[in-house]
């Protein structure tokens, strides 16, 4: 595999996929989706960072470290996303409370402001937001269909989220003054 032999990778995949999946299923406390994503991430890391190992136990140990790291990275990414959404919603609610309103009305104002801002996005950014957050497509699928890297998709999503946040909050501020 270190020399880029595709047959060696296929043999590696066949020999370790199920074993690694079972290992990650236990580490992920039965979360099948997290285990599957972590296995894929682990295999990508193996391809990038493969190193010669003379003994199978050493290789398995290295592989499990990559797997646990992949799972931890995945969990961190999800928790950052949840925290972002909570902060965004919390901040928008605080801004919406400048104008006294019932909770239902504040939520409706926030949703309306957000929908308006999404509608004003350029078509490519609007499509990206719709695919990620409304159609719930994975970054991997979006990247594959756009033929760009996952990192590029994440970067674009970050820029669009910041833009939406700023425009939504600005719209809510102007609305509360009116």
PDB file of C-alpha atoms in Angstrom, residues 28-109:
ATOM      1  CA  UNK A  28     -19.303   4.693  19.541  1.00  0.00           C
ATOM      2  CA  UNK A  29     -21.670   2.976  21.992  1.00  0.00           C
ATOM      3  CA  UNK A  30     -23.759   1.403  19.241  1.00  0.00           C
ATOM      4  CA  UNK A  31     -24.128   4.502  17.051  1.00  0.00           C
ATOM      5  CA  UNK A  32     -23.988   2.809  13.647  1.00  0.00           C
ATOM      6  CA  UNK A  33     -23.905   6.013  11.612  1.00  0.00           C
ATOM      7  CA  UNK A  34     -21.022   7.430  13.648  1.00  0.00           C
ATOM      8  CA  UNK A  35     -19.143   4.138  13.368  1.00  0.00           C
ATOM      9  CA  UNK A  36     -19.611   4.006   9.574  1.00  0.00           C
ATOM     10  CA  UNK A  37     -18.471   7.607   9.115  1.00  0.00           C
ATOM     11  CA  UNK A  38     -15.473   7.051  11.388  1.00  0.00           C
ATOM     12  CA  UNK A  39     -14.457   3.915   9.448  1.00  0.00           C
ATOM     13  CA  UNK A  40     -14.524   5.876   6.189  1.00  0.00           C
ATOM     14  CA  UNK A  41     -12.522   8.691   7.736  1.00  0.00           C
ATOM     15  CA  UNK A  42     -10.064   6.176   9.161  1.00  0.00           C
ATOM     16  CA  UNK A  43      -9.557   4.568   5.748  1.00  0.00           C
ATOM     17  CA  UNK A  44      -8.873   7.993   4.230  1.00  0.00           C
ATOM     18  CA  UNK A  45      -6.291   8.630   6.931  1.00  0.00           C
ATOM     19  CA  UNK A  46      -4.696   5.245   6.303  1.00  0.00           C
ATOM     20  CA  UNK A  47      -4.324   6.081   2.613  1.00  0.00           C
ATOM     21  CA  UNK A  48      -2.769   9.450   3.474  1.00  0.00           C
ATOM     22  CA  UNK A  49      -0.490   8.350   6.304  1.00  0.00           C
ATOM     23  CA  UNK A  50       0.238   4.664   5.677  1.00  0.00           C
ATOM     24  CA  UNK A  51       3.525   3.558   7.104  1.00  0.00           C
ATOM     25  CA  UNK A  52       5.304   0.217   6.941  1.00  0.00           C
ATOM     26  CA  UNK A  53       4.574  -2.110   9.868  1.00  0.00           C
ATOM     27  CA  UNK A  54       6.311  -5.420  10.286  1.00  0.00           C
ATOM     28  CA  UNK A  55       3.906  -6.932  12.797  1.00  0.00           C
ATOM     29  CA  UNK A  56       0.126  -7.096  12.614  1.00  0.00           C
ATOM     30  CA  UNK A  57      -0.451  -6.138  16.306  1.00  0.00           C
ATOM     31  CA  UNK A  58       1.490  -2.896  15.792  1.00  0.00           C
ATOM     32  CA  UNK A  59      -0.490  -2.129  12.648  1.00  0.00           C
ATOM     33  CA  UNK A  60      -3.802  -2.862  14.409  1.00  0.00           C
ATOM     34  CA  UNK A  61      -2.810  -0.583  17.293  1.00  0.00           C
ATOM     35  CA  UNK A  62      -1.974   2.211  14.884  1.00  0.00           C
ATOM     36  CA  UNK A  63      -5.247   1.613  13.050  1.00  0.00           C
ATOM     37  CA  UNK A  64      -7.296   1.794  16.268  1.00  0.00           C
ATOM     38  CA  UNK A  65      -5.609   5.070  17.211  1.00  0.00           C
ATOM     39  CA  UNK A  66      -6.577   6.489  13.795  1.00  0.00           C
ATOM     40  CA  UNK A  67     -10.128   5.175  14.268  1.00  0.00           C
ATOM     41  CA  UNK A  68     -10.588   6.644  17.746  1.00  0.00           C
ATOM     42  CA  UNK A  69      -9.166   9.953  16.540  1.00  0.00           C
ATOM     43  CA  UNK A  70     -11.552   9.954  13.562  1.00  0.00           C
ATOM     44  CA  UNK A  71     -14.504   9.289  15.847  1.00  0.00           C
ATOM     45  CA  UNK A  72     -13.425  12.011  18.284  1.00  0.00           C
ATOM     46  CA  UNK A  73     -12.960  14.507  15.428  1.00  0.00           C
ATOM     47  CA  UNK A  74     -16.390  13.646  14.096  1.00  0.00           C
ATOM     48  CA  UNK A  75     -18.001  14.124  17.527  1.00  0.00           C
ATOM     49  CA  UNK A  76     -16.184  17.427  18.027  1.00  0.00           C
ATOM     50  CA  UNK A  77     -17.396  18.633  14.649  1.00  0.00           C
ATOM     51  CA  UNK A  78     -20.996  17.713  15.488  1.00  0.00           C
ATOM     52  CA  UNK A  79     -20.832  19.392  18.885  1.00  0.00           C
ATOM     53  CA  UNK A  80     -19.397  22.574  17.324  1.00  0.00           C
ATOM     54  CA  UNK A  81     -22.240  22.565  14.818  1.00  0.00           C
ATOM     55  CA  UNK A  82     -24.859  22.126  17.568  1.00  0.00           C
ATOM     56  CA  UNK A  83     -23.217  24.840  19.664  1.00  0.00           C
ATOM     57  CA  UNK A  84     -23.222  27.167  16.657  1.00  0.00           C
ATOM     58  CA  UNK A  85     -26.930  26.581  16.088  1.00  0.00           C
ATOM     59  CA  UNK A  86     -27.708  27.143  19.772  1.00  0.00           C
ATOM     60  CA  UNK A  87     -25.671  30.358  19.835  1.00  0.00           C
ATOM     61  CA  UNK A  88     -27.227  31.541  16.592  1.00  0.00           C
ATOM     62  CA  UNK A  89     -30.762  30.891  17.773  1.00  0.00           C
ATOM     63  CA  UNK A  90     -30.040  32.295  21.237  1.00  0.00           C
ATOM     64  CA  UNK A  91     -28.435  35.450  19.876  1.00  0.00           C
ATOM     65  CA  UNK A  92     -31.220  35.957  17.358  1.00  0.00           C
ATOM     66  CA  UNK A  93     -33.816  35.544  20.123  1.00  0.00           C
ATOM     67  CA  UNK A  94     -32.059  38.133  22.276  1.00  0.00           C
ATOM     68  CA  UNK A  95     -32.019  40.513  19.316  1.00  0.00           C
ATOM     69  CA  UNK A  96     -35.687  39.771  18.591  1.00  0.00           C
ATOM     70  CA  UNK A  97     -36.592  40.524  22.223  1.00  0.00           C
ATOM     71  CA  UNK A  98     -35.551  44.154  21.749  1.00  0.00           C
ATOM     72  CA  UNK A  99     -39.076  44.542  20.379  1.00  0.00           C
ATOM     73  CA  UNK A 100     -41.438  42.962  22.937  1.00  0.00           C
ATOM     74  CA  UNK A 101     -43.119  39.957  21.372  1.00  0.00           C
ATOM     75  CA  UNK A 102     -44.590  36.632  22.360  1.00  0.00           C
ATOM     76  CA  UNK A 103     -42.287  33.625  21.945  1.00  0.00           C
ATOM     77  CA  UNK A 104     -44.241  32.408  18.934  1.00  0.00           C
ATOM     78  CA  UNK A 105     -44.028  35.815  17.325  1.00  0.00           C
ATOM     79  CA  UNK A 106     -40.277  36.059  17.987  1.00  0.00           C
ATOM     80  CA  UNK A 107     -39.733  32.649  16.405  1.00  0.00           C
ATOM     81  CA  UNK A 108     -41.851  33.666  13.440  1.00  0.00           C
ATOM     82  CA  UNK A 109     -39.846  36.896  13.069  1.00  0.00           C
TER      83      UNK A 109
END
